[in-house]
DNA sequence: CAAGCTTTTGTGGATTTCCACAAAAGCTAT
DNA sequence: ATAGCTTTTGTGGAAATCCACAAAAGCTTG
């Protein structure tokens, strides 16, 4: 006979029942480690569980430890209970965990704290029965959520495309949809190697829901791209917070799920939600420029650090009208062609290296004096004053615009 | 009785007549030292005269000497003959010169070579009579010229404003108007201190017509501006030729006529005459930028050397839409305001000085180590990588755009 | 006013840059 | 092939830069 074959009013009631039967504290989480229910009996509770209950989610460091220890991969692979040894650094006592399945998808987890004695076969069997019973309860939750999700998605796309009304209305709608409004935000994009499949969607959802580095009130998936609204807790070090989150998201996708993300990018941080479309545009610009200048912008993620490449679409448009043709550059190109020299490459590398002689010489594999000689020739042939910032800027931009054209 | 009170078929006939009476070679020039007529009798002729006749104009170095010796100023002041001592460097022998007047305007000059003996009173008297007689002959030339001038002016304005047809038609029209077509050209503008008066117009005409550094097929005057079409002889060192001409024109206007020119500027050198409007626009851009950045661009005249300022109108337009706001710069400004520091000024000067520490420190009157410290703070506070060209460019442009806004 | 912070200036030494000069290597055209 | 050019590499010394460390001066705050 199944002890869970009755009707439960709520998941809490269910958790309490499991706790009674197993004689230990029980915590039920969804697939993203958000707290769904927990037993209320007076038992010993480790610090990790306390923190989980207080914040209504498992602390990120605990999740990270569980990944590192291989616990979560195991849970995601089998329906069997997993024994977890104490991880004292994160306040986690001895645990038994089991995943809740529906078809081939994990809906959530049940965690039990292993009290003094080791579990009996009987207890393990009970836990497995509990996991089966939890499935139906969780499914009901899921359905309710999915409906809301769809409305939120639509709302987010409206924000991204600028089809929005007043800031006040936006906040109003957020409240209706139960989307938290943060004081600062930025729009980010992750470009994946391939079209994002359903399984990867779940993995993305998992990572985004479990991260606590910053809030992600909204996100959506579009072909090969994941678009997120990120909200750093403060804007003082906002940029670097986002940077760090982006890097860790990408490494985690790779390490945990073997999913490659080509690149990530995000726009400026704004306060008013009407600027979401703008931040989105900026993020798209970053991606575009990273594609055109993969080497230069390999380590750049933010629009803020795009530097002069921010201007490029605009300048390029103008250049196509035939403006800005650079006589100096043309002369250098001509000279290169006629004399089989590398003056253009030289000056470009030199400027890439921030006018650093040694670095440039190393990059080009030439003697520093050779570089000096070439620079002298460049300034003669192109009639350029290489100690004039404005001229250098012009030349640099024109060279990069040239490259941009060929992509 | 006046020996010139007869009708002369041509100016040549007149010159021969004068030559006969004075027993010496005679040359008649217009007010711009262009050859109008010369006597053909076999007399001794100095190299300066030979060159004048061959090139149909007085060589520029001869003109310059005559100015330097004070000969021409004297001629422009009085109707009396002026004795000119030999200037052997330019091949000029002993001469007697007199100016030809109409009301208060000089129409031209008569030059006589003083042969072996010094002139008698009688000869001077004859020369004065000749100058009076020449007046009417020159006037007829003038009238014919004026009419043509007007049609040329109209044509030039059409070219400048882009109201032109095909390149072929332009060349056609040039031929009709007797305007020489050169393979390369650029449009230049001189900005005068004040509205250009008739007298100054003549002085401009004089300098433009006498210069031989480069050809000036067309020019026009508009309020405080003189607009010239300049044609360097070759485009190899075209830019520098034009530069030199601009400088010398401005110094000569000042030294010879006490007329101040605020600044000069010229556009790119093109080959096709349909690009005149473009070159003109570029020259206007240079003037505009020189007004906005008088210090930085004090020594810049050409569009080519405007460097990054070429972009500024375009970028500024975009910036007004609220794009490109620079968080780093805002943070620095904020820090400056709160802590009474000069970080923005420091970084701007540093970039102005092409990242040269010593020069910057001297300019700012601070210790080099102070500068180093400030730069460190700047990169911390603004989250800027000062060894990244692209970021430097962005910051530099944003700072200059800020300045541009306030002008 | 004392403590703690930021900012300025100083010192010294390793490293880099700049410059002049020269040798060697490579290319081109007669 | 040779002469004349450009280009590369080398040497050495003066000047500038970079860096670490420290003292002093200036500001802010309790």
Tab-separated table of C-alpha atoms in Angstrom, chain B residues 48-378:
chain	number	residue	atom	x	y	z
B	48	UNK	CA	63.758	89.822	-65.386
B	49	UNK	CA	62.155	91.381	-68.455
B	50	UNK	CA	62.858	88.353	-70.592
B	51	UNK	CA	61.214	86.077	-68.054
B	52	UNK	CA	58.265	88.425	-67.777
B	53	UNK	CA	57.696	88.394	-71.505
B	54	UNK	CA	58.076	84.665	-71.869
B	55	UNK	CA	55.649	83.820	-69.038
B	56	UNK	CA	53.357	86.786	-69.778
B	57	UNK	CA	53.623	87.823	-66.144
B	58	UNK	CA	56.277	89.160	-63.814
B	59	UNK	CA	57.952	86.305	-61.949
B	60	UNK	CA	56.793	86.095	-58.393
B	61	UNK	CA	60.260	86.407	-56.911
B	62	UNK	CA	60.739	89.643	-58.782
B	63	UNK	CA	57.457	90.959	-57.416
B	64	UNK	CA	58.448	89.890	-53.940
B	65	UNK	CA	61.759	91.739	-54.254
B	66	UNK	CA	60.031	94.848	-55.454
B	67	UNK	CA	57.735	94.747	-52.470
B	68	UNK	CA	60.631	94.165	-50.155
B	69	UNK	CA	62.514	97.126	-51.639
B	70	UNK	CA	59.438	99.298	-51.189
B	71	UNK	CA	59.108	99.960	-54.909
B	72	UNK	CA	55.575	98.775	-55.355
B	73	UNK	CA	54.193	100.543	-52.280
B	74	UNK	CA	55.706	103.750	-53.663
B	75	UNK	CA	54.119	103.174	-57.055
B	76	UNK	CA	50.756	102.539	-55.445
B	77	UNK	CA	50.988	105.812	-53.549
B	78	UNK	CA	51.990	108.344	-56.157
B	79	UNK	CA	51.736	109.061	-59.856
B	80	UNK	CA	55.389	110.026	-60.020
B	81	UNK	CA	57.994	107.874	-61.739
B	82	UNK	CA	60.079	105.735	-59.397
B	83	UNK	CA	63.688	104.894	-59.992
B	84	UNK	CA	64.531	101.296	-59.176
B	85	UNK	CA	68.088	100.345	-58.521
B	86	UNK	CA	69.410	97.075	-59.822
B	87	UNK	CA	68.373	93.943	-57.938
B	88	UNK	CA	70.785	91.472	-59.309
B	89	UNK	CA	69.510	88.415	-57.376
B	90	UNK	CA	66.364	88.446	-59.475
B	91	UNK	CA	67.992	89.657	-62.675
B	92	UNK	CA	66.526	93.108	-62.532
B	93	UNK	CA	68.533	95.932	-64.041
B	94	UNK	CA	68.173	99.638	-63.391
B	95	UNK	CA	64.629	100.618	-64.068
B	96	UNK	CA	62.222	103.491	-64.114
B	97	UNK	CA	58.626	102.662	-63.317
B	98	UNK	CA	55.417	104.606	-63.223
B	99	UNK	CA	51.893	103.675	-62.296
B	100	UNK	CA	48.868	104.222	-64.512
B	101	UNK	CA	45.937	105.783	-62.683
B	102	UNK	CA	42.230	106.110	-63.109
B	103	UNK	CA	40.713	108.221	-60.334
B	104	UNK	CA	42.228	106.683	-57.240
B	105	UNK	CA	42.859	103.273	-58.655
B	106	UNK	CA	46.006	101.884	-60.181
B	107	UNK	CA	45.292	100.225	-63.525
B	108	UNK	CA	48.802	99.153	-64.336
B	109	UNK	CA	52.461	100.056	-64.674
B	110	UNK	CA	54.910	101.085	-67.309
B	111	UNK	CA	58.439	99.835	-66.899
B	112	UNK	CA	61.393	101.272	-68.659
B	113	UNK	CA	64.914	99.934	-68.524
B	114	UNK	CA	67.373	102.706	-67.783
B	115	UNK	CA	70.101	102.302	-70.340
B	116	UNK	CA	73.628	103.500	-69.847
B	117	UNK	CA	72.984	107.170	-69.129
B	118	UNK	CA	70.784	108.540	-66.356
B	119	UNK	CA	67.429	109.897	-67.513
B	120	UNK	CA	66.889	113.507	-68.301
B	121	UNK	CA	64.067	115.619	-66.992
B	122	UNK	CA	62.612	115.455	-70.479
B	123	UNK	CA	62.473	111.684	-70.415
B	124	UNK	CA	60.695	111.635	-67.081
B	125	UNK	CA	58.183	114.078	-68.447
B	126	UNK	CA	57.581	111.889	-71.471
B	127	UNK	CA	57.037	108.853	-69.265
B	128	UNK	CA	54.426	110.722	-67.265
B	129	UNK	CA	52.623	111.673	-70.449
B	130	UNK	CA	52.808	108.080	-71.571
B	131	UNK	CA	51.250	106.880	-68.317
B	132	UNK	CA	48.348	109.309	-68.787
B	133	UNK	CA	47.845	108.132	-72.331
B	134	UNK	CA	47.980	104.484	-71.320
B	135	UNK	CA	45.040	105.006	-69.012
B	136	UNK	CA	42.427	105.068	-71.763
B	137	UNK	CA	43.903	102.119	-73.537
B	138	UNK	CA	43.826	100.058	-70.339
B	139	UNK	CA	40.295	101.101	-69.506
B	140	UNK	CA	38.989	99.508	-72.653
B	141	UNK	CA	40.639	96.243	-71.640
B	142	UNK	CA	39.076	96.521	-68.199
B	143	UNK	CA	35.527	96.807	-69.465
B	144	UNK	CA	35.837	93.766	-71.610
B	145	UNK	CA	37.246	91.878	-68.630
B	146	UNK	CA	34.553	92.919	-66.185
B	147	UNK	CA	31.794	91.480	-68.269
B	148	UNK	CA	33.533	88.197	-68.515
B	149	UNK	CA	34.282	88.285	-64.792
B	150	UNK	CA	30.607	88.406	-63.939
B	151	UNK	CA	29.791	85.371	-65.961
B	152	UNK	CA	32.717	83.540	-64.415
B	153	UNK	CA	31.577	84.414	-60.923
B	154	UNK	CA	28.158	83.030	-61.580
B	155	UNK	CA	29.697	79.869	-62.953
B	156	UNK	CA	31.909	79.451	-59.911
B	157	UNK	CA	28.997	79.763	-57.529
B	158	UNK	CA	27.152	77.137	-59.459
B	159	UNK	CA	30.104	74.819	-59.060
B	160	UNK	CA	30.391	75.581	-55.365
B	161	UNK	CA	26.751	74.927	-54.634
B	162	UNK	CA	26.688	71.774	-56.720
B	163	UNK	CA	24.310	73.136	-59.342
B	164	UNK	CA	26.285	71.556	-62.080
B	165	UNK	CA	25.723	69.175	-64.897
B	166	UNK	CA	28.130	66.563	-66.185
B	167	UNK	CA	31.913	66.808	-65.906
B	168	UNK	CA	32.005	67.184	-69.632
B	169	UNK	CA	29.684	70.192	-69.594
B	170	UNK	CA	31.783	71.808	-66.911
B	171	UNK	CA	34.916	71.522	-68.978
B	172	UNK	CA	32.971	72.859	-71.939
B	173	UNK	CA	31.882	75.893	-69.994
B	174	UNK	CA	35.375	76.488	-68.698
B	175	UNK	CA	36.620	76.634	-72.248
B	176	UNK	CA	33.911	79.067	-73.209
B	177	UNK	CA	34.784	81.309	-70.305
B	178	UNK	CA	38.456	80.908	-70.990
B	179	UNK	CA	39.019	79.304	-67.614
B	180	UNK	CA	41.907	76.910	-67.637
B	181	UNK	CA	41.052	73.381	-66.492
B	182	UNK	CA	43.605	71.780	-64.194
B	183	UNK	CA	43.955	68.103	-63.387
B	184	UNK	CA	43.762	68.601	-59.609
B	185	UNK	CA	42.051	71.165	-57.496
B	186	UNK	CA	40.828	71.998	-54.041
B	187	UNK	CA	38.476	74.645	-52.748
B	188	UNK	CA	39.844	76.991	-50.113
B	189	UNK	CA	38.311	79.616	-47.898
B	190	UNK	CA	39.912	82.563	-46.143
B	191	UNK	CA	37.971	83.998	-43.252
B	192	UNK	CA	38.658	87.714	-42.861
B	193	UNK	CA	38.306	89.769	-39.728
B	194	UNK	CA	35.819	92.091	-41.312
B	195	UNK	CA	33.579	92.440	-44.291
B	196	UNK	CA	35.760	92.674	-47.370
B	197	UNK	CA	35.734	96.194	-48.810
B	198	UNK	CA	36.358	97.157	-52.426
B	199	UNK	CA	39.892	98.186	-51.703
B	200	UNK	CA	40.672	94.887	-50.054
B	201	UNK	CA	39.064	93.137	-52.979
B	202	UNK	CA	41.613	94.721	-55.228
B	203	UNK	CA	44.413	93.716	-52.924
B	204	UNK	CA	43.150	90.157	-52.895
B	205	UNK	CA	42.906	90.201	-56.657
B	206	UNK	CA	46.428	91.500	-56.797
B	207	UNK	CA	47.880	88.740	-54.621
B	208	UNK	CA	45.932	85.957	-56.258
B	209	UNK	CA	46.852	87.104	-59.722
B	210	UNK	CA	50.501	87.556	-58.918
B	211	UNK	CA	51.094	84.310	-57.069
B	212	UNK	CA	52.733	81.593	-59.047
B	213	UNK	CA	52.920	78.996	-56.312
B	214	UNK	CA	49.824	77.434	-57.745
B	215	UNK	CA	47.072	78.307	-60.156
B	216	UNK	CA	43.875	79.937	-59.004
B	217	UNK	CA	41.504	79.530	-61.902
B	218	UNK	CA	38.499	80.840	-59.983
B	219	UNK	CA	37.781	82.858	-56.904
B	220	UNK	CA	34.953	84.808	-55.390
B	221	UNK	CA	34.263	86.976	-52.378
B	222	UNK	CA	31.362	86.597	-50.036
B	223	UNK	CA	30.979	88.901	-47.028
B	224	UNK	CA	33.946	88.078	-44.817
B	225	UNK	CA	35.117	85.192	-46.909
B	226	UNK	CA	37.300	84.716	-49.886
B	227	UNK	CA	36.651	81.466	-51.686
B	228	UNK	CA	39.290	80.201	-54.061
B	229	UNK	CA	39.675	77.291	-56.386
B	230	UNK	CA	43.308	76.313	-56.120
B	231	UNK	CA	45.076	74.012	-58.517
B	232	UNK	CA	48.392	72.595	-57.391
B	233	UNK	CA	50.679	71.709	-60.236
B	234	UNK	CA	50.948	68.096	-59.148
B	235	UNK	CA	49.086	66.156	-56.520
B	236	UNK	CA	52.125	64.363	-55.189
B	237	UNK	CA	52.963	67.073	-52.751
B	238	UNK	CA	49.738	68.882	-53.536
B	239	UNK	CA	48.680	69.292	-49.975
B	240	UNK	CA	51.871	70.934	-48.836
B	241	UNK	CA	51.910	73.265	-51.837
B	242	UNK	CA	48.485	74.481	-50.896
B	243	UNK	CA	49.470	74.766	-47.256
B	244	UNK	CA	52.427	76.944	-48.179
B	245	UNK	CA	50.361	79.113	-50.457
B	246	UNK	CA	47.763	79.627	-47.743
B	247	UNK	CA	50.339	80.697	-45.226
B	248	UNK	CA	52.086	83.036	-47.594
B	249	UNK	CA	48.813	84.561	-48.745
B	250	UNK	CA	47.862	85.357	-45.192
B	251	UNK	CA	51.220	86.813	-44.249
B	252	UNK	CA	51.349	88.870	-47.423
B	253	UNK	CA	47.875	90.278	-46.893
B	254	UNK	CA	49.022	91.280	-43.457
B	255	UNK	CA	52.472	92.577	-44.288
B	256	UNK	CA	51.666	94.346	-47.501
B	257	UNK	CA	48.164	95.614	-46.878
B	258	UNK	CA	47.661	95.346	-43.110
B	259	UNK	CA	44.671	93.149	-43.661
B	260	UNK	CA	44.141	90.445	-41.065
B	261	UNK	CA	42.883	87.068	-42.102
B	262	UNK	CA	41.534	85.055	-39.202
B	263	UNK	CA	42.047	81.694	-40.770
B	264	UNK	CA	42.284	79.725	-43.936
B	265	UNK	CA	41.082	76.254	-44.776
B	266	UNK	CA	40.771	73.996	-47.751
B	267	UNK	CA	39.089	70.744	-48.662
B	268	UNK	CA	40.417	67.597	-50.221
B	269	UNK	CA	42.167	67.597	-53.569
B	270	UNK	CA	39.984	66.098	-56.287
B	271	UNK	CA	40.271	65.501	-59.966
B	272	UNK	CA	36.709	65.720	-61.159
B	273	UNK	CA	35.203	69.176	-61.208
B	274	UNK	CA	31.871	67.854	-60.007
B	275	UNK	CA	33.578	67.423	-56.635
B	276	UNK	CA	34.019	71.149	-56.202
B	277	UNK	CA	30.932	71.382	-54.019
B	278	UNK	CA	32.303	68.623	-51.849
B	279	UNK	CA	35.698	70.189	-51.455
B	280	UNK	CA	33.938	73.434	-50.592
B	281	UNK	CA	31.880	71.689	-47.912
B	282	UNK	CA	35.018	70.191	-46.500
B	283	UNK	CA	36.698	73.557	-46.350
B	284	UNK	CA	33.664	74.905	-44.515
B	285	UNK	CA	33.873	72.018	-42.081
B	286	UNK	CA	37.495	72.866	-41.386
B	287	UNK	CA	36.561	76.464	-40.600
B	288	UNK	CA	33.732	75.352	-38.358
B	289	UNK	CA	35.996	73.008	-36.421
B	290	UNK	CA	38.742	75.582	-36.170
B	291	UNK	CA	36.225	77.915	-34.606
B	292	UNK	CA	35.149	75.234	-32.141
B	293	UNK	CA	38.697	74.070	-31.349
B	294	UNK	CA	40.869	77.116	-31.940
B	295	UNK	CA	43.713	75.816	-29.853
B	296	UNK	CA	43.900	72.237	-31.101
B	297	UNK	CA	43.457	73.163	-34.736
B	298	UNK	CA	45.461	76.366	-34.779
B	299	UNK	CA	47.922	74.939	-37.265
B	300	UNK	CA	45.498	72.887	-39.298
B	301	UNK	CA	44.271	74.150	-42.623
B	302	UNK	CA	43.395	71.104	-44.646
B	303	UNK	CA	40.446	68.794	-44.338
B	304	UNK	CA	42.890	65.967	-44.639
B	305	UNK	CA	44.592	66.991	-41.415
B	306	UNK	CA	41.365	67.636	-39.564
B	307	UNK	CA	41.798	64.130	-38.266
B	308	UNK	CA	38.956	62.840	-36.184
B	309	UNK	CA	37.228	66.206	-36.239
B	310	UNK	CA	36.017	65.218	-39.677
B	311	UNK	CA	33.468	63.038	-37.944
B	312	UNK	CA	32.253	65.552	-35.463
B	313	UNK	CA	29.177	66.934	-37.123
B	314	UNK	CA	27.929	63.448	-37.735
B	315	UNK	CA	28.734	62.176	-34.271
B	316	UNK	CA	27.356	65.254	-32.629
B	317	UNK	CA	24.065	64.820	-34.407
B	318	UNK	CA	23.824	61.293	-33.079
B	319	UNK	CA	24.849	62.337	-29.612
B	320	UNK	CA	21.989	64.757	-29.491
B	321	UNK	CA	19.688	61.787	-29.864
B	322	UNK	CA	21.081	60.661	-26.532
B	323	UNK	CA	23.380	58.001	-27.900
B	324	UNK	CA	26.981	57.458	-26.882
B	325	UNK	CA	26.649	58.638	-23.347
B	326	UNK	CA	29.900	57.766	-21.710
B	327	UNK	CA	29.546	56.328	-18.226
B	328	UNK	CA	33.280	56.571	-17.572
B	329	UNK	CA	33.355	60.251	-18.413
B	330	UNK	CA	30.285	60.887	-16.294
B	331	UNK	CA	31.877	59.173	-13.354
B	332	UNK	CA	35.035	61.223	-13.716
B	333	UNK	CA	33.049	64.427	-13.908
B	334	UNK	CA	31.113	63.449	-10.839
B	335	UNK	CA	34.291	62.641	-8.971
B	336	UNK	CA	35.806	65.957	-9.977
B	337	UNK	CA	32.765	67.799	-8.730
B	338	UNK	CA	32.677	65.982	-5.409
B	339	UNK	CA	36.353	66.033	-4.617
B	340	UNK	CA	37.493	69.230	-6.329
B	341	UNK	CA	39.926	67.295	-8.487
B	342	UNK	CA	40.873	67.719	-12.152
B	343	UNK	CA	40.668	64.230	-13.494
B	344	UNK	CA	38.796	65.171	-16.668
B	345	UNK	CA	41.173	67.995	-17.455
B	346	UNK	CA	44.073	65.671	-16.724
B	347	UNK	CA	42.991	62.889	-19.035
B	348	UNK	CA	42.058	65.337	-21.767
B	349	UNK	CA	45.438	67.013	-21.637
B	350	UNK	CA	47.137	63.654	-21.466
B	351	UNK	CA	45.411	62.525	-24.632
B	352	UNK	CA	45.997	65.903	-26.248
B	353	UNK	CA	49.675	65.314	-25.581
B	354	UNK	CA	49.471	61.908	-27.237
B	355	UNK	CA	49.901	60.052	-23.950
B	356	UNK	CA	53.268	61.680	-23.397
B	357	UNK	CA	53.834	61.861	-19.660
B	358	UNK	CA	56.459	64.570	-19.559
B	359	UNK	CA	54.698	66.882	-21.932
B	360	UNK	CA	51.413	66.463	-20.114
B	361	UNK	CA	52.994	67.090	-16.719
B	362	UNK	CA	54.602	70.262	-18.009
B	363	UNK	CA	51.391	71.480	-19.556
B	364	UNK	CA	49.502	70.892	-16.339
B	365	UNK	CA	52.322	72.158	-14.135
B	366	UNK	CA	52.402	69.034	-12.052
B	367	UNK	CA	54.977	66.461	-11.148
B	368	UNK	CA	55.152	63.499	-13.537
B	369	UNK	CA	54.423	61.176	-10.633
B	370	UNK	CA	51.337	63.154	-9.807
B	371	UNK	CA	50.210	62.568	-13.345
B	372	UNK	CA	50.912	58.856	-13.011
B	373	UNK	CA	48.897	58.742	-9.841
B	374	UNK	CA	46.003	60.584	-11.425
B	375	UNK	CA	46.019	58.304	-14.432
B	376	UNK	CA	45.823	55.334	-12.139
B	377	UNK	CA	42.863	56.887	-10.358
B	378	UNK	CA	41.222	57.736	-13.660
